Each structure stands twice: as structure tokens, then as C-alpha cells.
Amino acid sequence: MLQMSAIDSYYGRSHVLQGVALEAPAGRITAVLGRNGTGKTTLMKTIMGLTDRMSGSIRLDGTEIGHEPTFRRARAGIGYVPQGREIIPDFTIHENILMGAFARTDGRIEVPALVPELFPYLPENYDRRGGVLSGGQQQQLAIARALAANPKLLLLDEPSEGIQPSIVEEIHAVIARLNREHGLTVILVEQNIDFVRAVAHGFVMLEKGRIAACGPIETLTDDLVHRHMAV
């Protein structure tokens, strides 16, 4: 599905990712792990073309997209739920979801049929402004917006950050279901190791902008977690 090789990525003169290589196989969940400040969000932004510059190769289904603008990467089938969610506060729930649909290539601007099934709160409150929602509701909205683009690859950057525990469980269940029942390929930045071990198929551990370890999820040992994630 997605292959990255020899990736160097920058913000201005700051050289964040250094020689990163990653594979996210189709139909699998790949977890990106590491301490704060190790380059996890930069990795997601690099896939979407949101850093100042990069070198190396990013291939989606065999097609090079590493030098395409962000909107073309979205239209190629990449949905993105950024850290902090970035919903539009003055838009309604309905309007926020429909914003994602503009990345579709078939011209259908509509709410996906999956949304009422996954997030019943959203269609029951379509006219509410995004800015008045709780953090958990905004996260549901951000995922629904990404799904409106009909992606084949979904990037999720810390989807459980700052959310009440009951909603965290719902978000985790949705991620697992999207992969298991709908075959959606997922790259997930997540600090909850128990959840990662339960749903992910493989992992990449970042340390100071480089790959410190990677492999099948069965090889994510307590020692690796302690060495690269303990503070």
C-alpha cells in the first residue's frame, strides 16, 4: 500500500526525519511509536506533504507521490486525522464532514453511510457547531470527515489524546472495526501500548528522527517499549 524509503524531512533548517524507511501493507494497521518529539507527527505530515521539504521516495500502490501537492495525495486515497483534530469550529457537524468529501474523485459530496453506524451522535446533531463539541466528539467528527474522502489509507495521529476514557474505548473500537470489517489500511500514532498490541499488525519505533526498531507486532517487547518510550 504505502512504501517510504530514504526519507529526510525538514521544517526550515530543522532536519527532523533522517533516512526513514517504512512499509504499511494493504489491509493492515501499522503503529508508529516513540517518545514525544521523536518525529511521529512529522512522519504523518511528510506522508501528506505538509513539511517544508523532503527527499526520498513515497509510493502509494506503486505510484510515486512524494513530490505531489497535498490535495493530490488526498485524492489518491489518503485520509488524514491530524493531532489536535483541526475541525472548523464555526462550521456545523454536517459541513465539517462534507469538507472531507471534496477529496473524492467521483464528485459525490455526501456523508458516508458508515458515519451514522459508527458515530450515531453526529447525525443526530448535524446543525451543532464544531467548536462547541467535546474533545471526544470532535475526534469522532475528524474521523468522519476523513472517511468522507473514501480513503484507502487512513492516517491517525494520536486519536485518543486528551479524550475521556469512555470515548477512548469507542474510538479504539472504531479503528479496529474499520480495519477488520472494511479492510481499511491504517497508520496509527498511539501511546496506548495495550491497544497497539491488540489491533496493530506491525510497528515502527522512532528515536530522534530515525527508525530505532520495527517489525511484526509480536516483536514489540516490553524492553523495546521501556528503552524508547519511558520518560
Short mmCIF file of N, CA and C in Angstrom, two decimals, residues 25-146:
data_model
loop_
_atom_site.label_atom_id
_atom_site.label_comp_id
_atom_site.label_asym_id
_atom_site.label_seq_id
_atom_site.Cartn_x
_atom_site.Cartn_y
_atom_site.Cartn_z
N PRO A 25 1.57 -2.29 4.81
CA PRO A 25 0.91 -3.22 3.88
C PRO A 25 -0.59 -2.98 3.82
N ALA A 26 -1.17 -3.28 2.67
CA ALA A 26 -2.61 -3.11 2.47
C ALA A 26 -3.40 -3.96 3.45
N GLY A 27 -4.46 -3.38 4.01
CA GLY A 27 -5.34 -4.10 4.91
C GLY A 27 -4.79 -4.32 6.30
N ARG A 28 -3.70 -3.64 6.64
CA ARG A 28 -3.06 -3.82 7.94
C ARG A 28 -3.04 -2.51 8.72
N ILE A 29 -2.86 -2.63 10.03
CA ILE A 29 -2.63 -1.46 10.89
C ILE A 29 -1.16 -1.43 11.26
N THR A 30 -0.50 -0.32 10.95
CA THR A 30 0.90 -0.12 11.31
C THR A 30 0.97 0.97 12.36
N ALA A 31 1.54 0.67 13.51
CA ALA A 31 1.65 1.63 14.61
C ALA A 31 2.99 2.35 14.55
N VAL A 32 2.95 3.65 14.78
CA VAL A 32 4.17 4.47 14.86
C VAL A 32 4.31 4.91 16.31
N LEU A 33 5.43 4.52 16.92
CA LEU A 33 5.63 4.71 18.36
C LEU A 33 6.88 5.52 18.63
N GLY A 34 6.99 6.00 19.87
CA GLY A 34 8.17 6.74 20.30
C GLY A 34 7.80 7.83 21.29
N ARG A 35 8.81 8.39 21.92
CA ARG A 35 8.58 9.48 22.86
C ARG A 35 8.10 10.73 22.13
N ASN A 36 7.61 11.70 22.90
CA ASN A 36 7.26 12.99 22.32
C ASN A 36 8.50 13.64 21.71
N GLY A 37 8.33 14.25 20.55
CA GLY A 37 9.44 14.96 19.92
C GLY A 37 10.37 14.11 19.10
N THR A 38 9.99 12.84 18.84
CA THR A 38 10.89 11.96 18.08
C THR A 38 10.61 11.98 16.58
N GLY A 39 9.54 12.68 16.15
CA GLY A 39 9.27 12.78 14.72
C GLY A 39 8.02 12.07 14.25
N LYS A 40 7.17 11.61 15.17
CA LYS A 40 5.98 10.84 14.76
C LYS A 40 5.00 11.70 13.95
N THR A 41 4.69 12.88 14.48
CA THR A 41 3.78 13.77 13.74
C THR A 41 4.42 14.24 12.45
N THR A 42 5.71 14.49 12.47
CA THR A 42 6.41 14.89 11.24
C THR A 42 6.31 13.79 10.19
N LEU A 43 6.37 12.54 10.61
CA LEU A 43 6.22 11.43 9.67
C LEU A 43 4.86 11.49 9.00
N MET A 44 3.80 11.71 9.78
CA MET A 44 2.46 11.78 9.21
C MET A 44 2.33 12.97 8.26
N LYS A 45 2.88 14.11 8.68
CA LYS A 45 2.82 15.30 7.83
C LYS A 45 3.64 15.14 6.56
N THR A 46 4.73 14.39 6.66
CA THR A 46 5.55 14.13 5.47
C THR A 46 4.77 13.30 4.46
N ILE A 47 4.03 12.30 4.94
CA ILE A 47 3.20 11.49 4.03
C ILE A 47 2.19 12.38 3.32
N MET A 48 1.66 13.38 4.03
CA MET A 48 0.65 14.27 3.44
C MET A 48 1.25 15.46 2.70
N GLY A 49 2.56 15.61 2.73
CA GLY A 49 3.19 16.73 2.03
C GLY A 49 3.05 18.04 2.77
N LEU A 50 3.11 18.01 4.10
CA LEU A 50 2.87 19.20 4.91
C LEU A 50 4.11 19.71 5.63
N THR A 51 5.29 19.17 5.32
CA THR A 51 6.52 19.75 5.86
C THR A 51 7.12 20.68 4.81
N ASP A 52 8.15 21.44 5.21
CA ASP A 52 8.71 22.43 4.30
C ASP A 52 9.37 21.79 3.08
N ARG A 53 10.07 20.69 3.30
CA ARG A 53 10.67 19.97 2.18
C ARG A 53 11.06 18.57 2.63
N MET A 54 11.23 17.69 1.65
CA MET A 54 11.65 16.33 1.94
C MET A 54 12.42 15.78 0.77
N SER A 55 13.20 14.75 1.03
CA SER A 55 13.84 14.00 -0.04
C SER A 55 13.57 12.53 0.23
N GLY A 56 13.70 11.72 -0.81
CA GLY A 56 13.39 10.31 -0.69
C GLY A 56 12.17 9.97 -1.51
N SER A 57 11.62 8.78 -1.27
CA SER A 57 10.52 8.28 -2.09
C SER A 57 9.34 7.87 -1.22
N ILE A 58 8.14 8.29 -1.65
CA ILE A 58 6.89 7.83 -1.04
C ILE A 58 6.03 7.27 -2.18
N ARG A 59 5.72 5.99 -2.08
CA ARG A 59 4.94 5.34 -3.14
C ARG A 59 3.64 4.80 -2.55
N LEU A 60 2.54 5.10 -3.22
CA LEU A 60 1.22 4.61 -2.83
C LEU A 60 0.73 3.69 -3.94
N ASP A 61 0.54 2.42 -3.61
CA ASP A 61 0.15 1.41 -4.61
C ASP A 61 1.08 1.44 -5.82
N GLY A 62 2.37 1.65 -5.55
CA GLY A 62 3.38 1.63 -6.61
C GLY A 62 3.57 2.94 -7.34
N THR A 63 2.75 3.95 -7.06
CA THR A 63 2.86 5.23 -7.74
C THR A 63 3.57 6.23 -6.84
N GLU A 64 4.58 6.89 -7.38
CA GLU A 64 5.34 7.88 -6.62
C GLU A 64 4.48 9.11 -6.36
N ILE A 65 4.33 9.47 -5.06
CA ILE A 65 3.55 10.65 -4.70
C ILE A 65 4.36 11.64 -3.87
N GLY A 66 5.64 11.34 -3.67
CA GLY A 66 6.45 12.11 -2.73
C GLY A 66 6.62 13.57 -3.08
N HIS A 67 6.39 13.95 -4.32
CA HIS A 67 6.54 15.36 -4.70
C HIS A 67 5.23 15.94 -5.22
N GLU A 68 4.13 15.23 -4.93
CA GLU A 68 2.81 15.74 -5.29
C GLU A 68 2.31 16.69 -4.20
N PRO A 69 1.49 17.68 -4.56
CA PRO A 69 0.89 18.55 -3.53
C PRO A 69 -0.09 17.77 -2.65
N THR A 70 -0.40 18.33 -1.51
CA THR A 70 -1.23 17.64 -0.53
C THR A 70 -2.58 17.23 -1.10
N PHE A 71 -3.23 18.10 -1.88
CA PHE A 71 -4.57 17.77 -2.36
C PHE A 71 -4.54 16.56 -3.29
N ARG A 72 -3.46 16.39 -4.03
CA ARG A 72 -3.37 15.22 -4.92
C ARG A 72 -3.13 13.94 -4.12
N ARG A 73 -2.43 14.03 -3.02
CA ARG A 73 -2.24 12.86 -2.16
C ARG A 73 -3.57 12.45 -1.54
N ALA A 74 -4.37 13.46 -1.15
CA ALA A 74 -5.70 13.15 -0.61
C ALA A 74 -6.56 12.49 -1.68
N ARG A 75 -6.52 13.01 -2.88
CA ARG A 75 -7.33 12.43 -3.96
C ARG A 75 -6.81 11.06 -4.39
N ALA A 76 -5.55 10.78 -4.11
CA ALA A 76 -5.01 9.45 -4.42
C ALA A 76 -5.50 8.40 -3.44
N GLY A 77 -6.12 8.86 -2.32
CA GLY A 77 -6.71 7.90 -1.40
C GLY A 77 -6.18 7.91 0.02
N ILE A 78 -5.56 9.03 0.43
CA ILE A 78 -5.04 9.12 1.80
C ILE A 78 -5.93 10.04 2.61
N GLY A 79 -6.52 9.51 3.69
CA GLY A 79 -7.28 10.32 4.64
C GLY A 79 -6.42 10.61 5.85
N TYR A 80 -6.59 11.80 6.43
CA TYR A 80 -5.70 12.24 7.50
C TYR A 80 -6.50 12.82 8.65
N VAL A 81 -6.28 12.27 9.85
CA VAL A 81 -6.84 12.83 11.07
C VAL A 81 -5.67 13.37 11.88
N PRO A 82 -5.45 14.69 11.85
CA PRO A 82 -4.24 15.24 12.48
C PRO A 82 -4.32 15.28 13.99
N GLN A 83 -3.17 15.40 14.60
CA GLN A 83 -3.13 15.62 16.05
C GLN A 83 -3.83 16.95 16.34
N GLY A 84 -4.71 16.95 17.34
CA GLY A 84 -5.46 18.17 17.63
C GLY A 84 -6.74 18.30 16.83
N ARG A 85 -6.96 17.37 15.90
CA ARG A 85 -8.21 17.22 15.16
C ARG A 85 -8.45 18.27 14.07
N GLU A 86 -8.24 19.56 14.40
CA GLU A 86 -8.33 20.64 13.41
C GLU A 86 -9.67 20.68 12.68
N ILE A 87 -10.75 20.48 13.43
CA ILE A 87 -12.06 20.68 12.83
C ILE A 87 -12.28 22.20 12.69
N ILE A 88 -13.24 22.61 11.87
CA ILE A 88 -13.52 24.04 11.67
C ILE A 88 -14.60 24.45 12.67
N PRO A 89 -14.27 25.27 13.67
CA PRO A 89 -15.19 25.50 14.78
C PRO A 89 -16.50 26.18 14.40
N ASP A 90 -16.47 27.04 13.38
CA ASP A 90 -17.69 27.77 13.01
C ASP A 90 -18.56 27.00 12.01
N PHE A 91 -18.07 25.89 11.50
CA PHE A 91 -18.87 25.03 10.62
C PHE A 91 -19.68 24.06 11.47
N THR A 92 -20.84 23.68 10.95
CA THR A 92 -21.63 22.66 11.63
C THR A 92 -20.97 21.29 11.48
N ILE A 93 -21.47 20.34 12.26
CA ILE A 93 -21.01 18.96 12.12
C ILE A 93 -21.16 18.50 10.67
N HIS A 94 -22.32 18.76 10.09
CA HIS A 94 -22.58 18.34 8.71
C HIS A 94 -21.60 18.97 7.74
N GLU A 95 -21.37 20.27 7.89
CA GLU A 95 -20.45 20.98 6.99
C GLU A 95 -19.02 20.47 7.15
N ASN A 96 -18.60 20.21 8.39
CA ASN A 96 -17.26 19.68 8.62
C ASN A 96 -17.07 18.34 7.92
N ILE A 97 -18.05 17.45 8.02
CA ILE A 97 -17.93 16.14 7.37
C ILE A 97 -17.84 16.30 5.86
N LEU A 98 -18.71 17.16 5.31
CA LEU A 98 -18.73 17.32 3.86
C LEU A 98 -17.43 17.90 3.32
N MET A 99 -16.68 18.64 4.15
CA MET A 99 -15.39 19.17 3.70
C MET A 99 -14.47 18.04 3.24
N GLY A 100 -14.53 16.91 3.95
CA GLY A 100 -13.68 15.79 3.57
C GLY A 100 -14.04 15.22 2.21
N ALA A 101 -15.31 15.32 1.84
CA ALA A 101 -15.77 14.71 0.59
C ALA A 101 -15.21 15.40 -0.65
N PHE A 102 -14.68 16.61 -0.50
CA PHE A 102 -14.13 17.31 -1.66
C PHE A 102 -12.85 16.64 -2.16
N ALA A 103 -12.28 15.72 -1.39
CA ALA A 103 -11.10 14.97 -1.85
C ALA A 103 -11.50 13.78 -2.71
N ARG A 104 -12.79 13.46 -2.79
CA ARG A 104 -13.23 12.33 -3.62
C ARG A 104 -13.01 12.64 -5.10
N THR A 105 -12.78 11.61 -5.87
CA THR A 105 -12.57 11.80 -7.30
C THR A 105 -13.83 11.53 -8.12
N ASP A 106 -14.89 11.05 -7.45
CA ASP A 106 -16.12 10.76 -8.19
C ASP A 106 -17.16 11.87 -8.09
N GLY A 107 -16.80 12.97 -7.42
CA GLY A 107 -17.70 14.11 -7.34
C GLY A 107 -18.84 13.99 -6.35
N ARG A 108 -18.89 12.92 -5.57
CA ARG A 108 -20.00 12.72 -4.63
C ARG A 108 -19.69 13.43 -3.31
N ILE A 109 -20.42 14.49 -3.05
CA ILE A 109 -20.25 15.25 -1.81
C ILE A 109 -21.37 14.82 -0.87
N GLU A 110 -21.06 13.86 -0.02
CA GLU A 110 -22.07 13.28 0.85
C GLU A 110 -21.43 12.70 2.10
N VAL A 111 -22.28 12.49 3.11
CA VAL A 111 -21.84 11.84 4.34
C VAL A 111 -21.80 10.33 4.08
N PRO A 112 -20.69 9.66 4.39
CA PRO A 112 -20.63 8.21 4.16
C PRO A 112 -21.69 7.47 4.98
N ALA A 113 -22.21 6.41 4.40
CA ALA A 113 -23.23 5.62 5.10
C ALA A 113 -22.70 5.05 6.41
N LEU A 114 -21.39 4.89 6.50
CA LEU A 114 -20.76 4.35 7.72
C LEU A 114 -20.89 5.28 8.92
N VAL A 115 -20.99 6.58 8.69
CA VAL A 115 -20.91 7.54 9.79
C VAL A 115 -22.03 7.37 10.82
N PRO A 116 -23.31 7.29 10.41
CA PRO A 116 -24.35 7.08 11.44
C PRO A 116 -24.17 5.78 12.21
N GLU A 117 -23.59 4.79 11.53
CA GLU A 117 -23.38 3.49 12.17
C GLU A 117 -22.26 3.56 13.21
N LEU A 118 -21.19 4.27 12.87
CA LEU A 118 -20.04 4.34 13.76
C LEU A 118 -20.20 5.40 14.84
N PHE A 119 -20.80 6.54 14.46
CA PHE A 119 -20.89 7.69 15.36
C PHE A 119 -22.33 8.23 15.36
N PRO A 120 -23.26 7.56 16.01
CA PRO A 120 -24.67 7.99 15.97
C PRO A 120 -24.90 9.40 16.49
N TYR A 121 -24.01 9.88 17.38
CA TYR A 121 -24.17 11.24 17.90
C TYR A 121 -24.12 12.28 16.78
N LEU A 122 -23.28 12.07 15.79
CA LEU A 122 -23.05 13.10 14.76
C LEU A 122 -24.29 13.39 13.93
N PRO A 123 -24.93 12.41 13.30
CA PRO A 123 -26.13 12.73 12.50
C PRO A 123 -27.30 13.23 13.34
N GLU A 124 -27.31 12.90 14.62
CA GLU A 124 -28.38 13.40 15.49
C GLU A 124 -28.18 14.87 15.85
N ASN A 125 -27.00 15.40 15.54
CA ASN A 125 -26.67 16.79 15.91
C ASN A 125 -25.99 17.53 14.75
N TYR A 126 -26.44 17.28 13.52
CA TYR A 126 -25.79 17.85 12.34
C TYR A 126 -25.66 19.37 12.38
N ASP A 127 -26.60 20.06 13.03
CA ASP A 127 -26.59 21.52 12.99
C ASP A 127 -25.77 22.16 14.10
N ARG A 128 -25.18 21.35 14.97
CA ARG A 128 -24.33 21.91 16.02
C ARG A 128 -22.99 22.36 15.43
N ARG A 129 -22.48 23.45 15.95
CA ARG A 129 -21.18 23.95 15.51
C ARG A 129 -20.06 23.06 16.04
N GLY A 130 -19.05 22.86 15.23
CA GLY A 130 -17.94 22.01 15.65
C GLY A 130 -17.22 22.51 16.88
N GLY A 131 -17.18 23.84 17.06
CA GLY A 131 -16.43 24.41 18.17
C GLY A 131 -17.03 24.17 19.53
N VAL A 132 -18.30 23.76 19.61
CA VAL A 132 -18.93 23.55 20.93
C VAL A 132 -18.87 22.09 21.35
N LEU A 133 -18.32 21.23 20.52
CA LEU A 133 -18.26 19.80 20.84
C LEU A 133 -17.15 19.52 21.84
N SER A 134 -17.30 18.43 22.58
CA SER A 134 -16.24 17.98 23.47
C SER A 134 -15.07 17.44 22.65
N GLY A 135 -13.95 17.20 23.32
CA GLY A 135 -12.79 16.66 22.60
C GLY A 135 -13.09 15.33 21.94
N GLY A 136 -13.80 14.46 22.64
CA GLY A 136 -14.14 13.15 22.07
C GLY A 136 -15.07 13.27 20.87
N GLN A 137 -16.05 14.17 20.97
CA GLN A 137 -16.97 14.38 19.85
C GLN A 137 -16.24 14.97 18.65
N GLN A 138 -15.30 15.88 18.91
CA GLN A 138 -14.51 16.44 17.82
C GLN A 138 -13.65 15.37 17.16
N GLN A 139 -13.14 14.43 17.94
CA GLN A 139 -12.35 13.35 17.36
C GLN A 139 -13.22 12.47 16.48
N GLN A 140 -14.42 12.17 16.93
CA GLN A 140 -15.36 11.42 16.09
C GLN A 140 -15.62 12.17 14.79
N LEU A 141 -15.81 13.48 14.90
CA LEU A 141 -16.07 14.31 13.72
C LEU A 141 -14.87 14.30 12.77
N ALA A 142 -13.67 14.39 13.32
CA ALA A 142 -12.46 14.40 12.47
C ALA A 142 -12.31 13.08 11.71
N ILE A 143 -12.63 11.97 12.37
CA ILE A 143 -12.57 10.67 11.69
C ILE A 143 -13.65 10.59 10.62
N ALA A 144 -14.86 11.05 10.94
CA ALA A 144 -15.94 11.04 9.95
C ALA A 144 -15.58 11.89 8.74
N ARG A 145 -14.96 13.03 8.97
CA ARG A 145 -14.53 13.90 7.86
C ARG A 145 -13.52 13.18 6.97
N ALA A 146 -12.57 12.48 7.60
CA ALA A 146 -11.59 11.74 6.81
C ALA A 146 -12.25 10.62 6.01
#
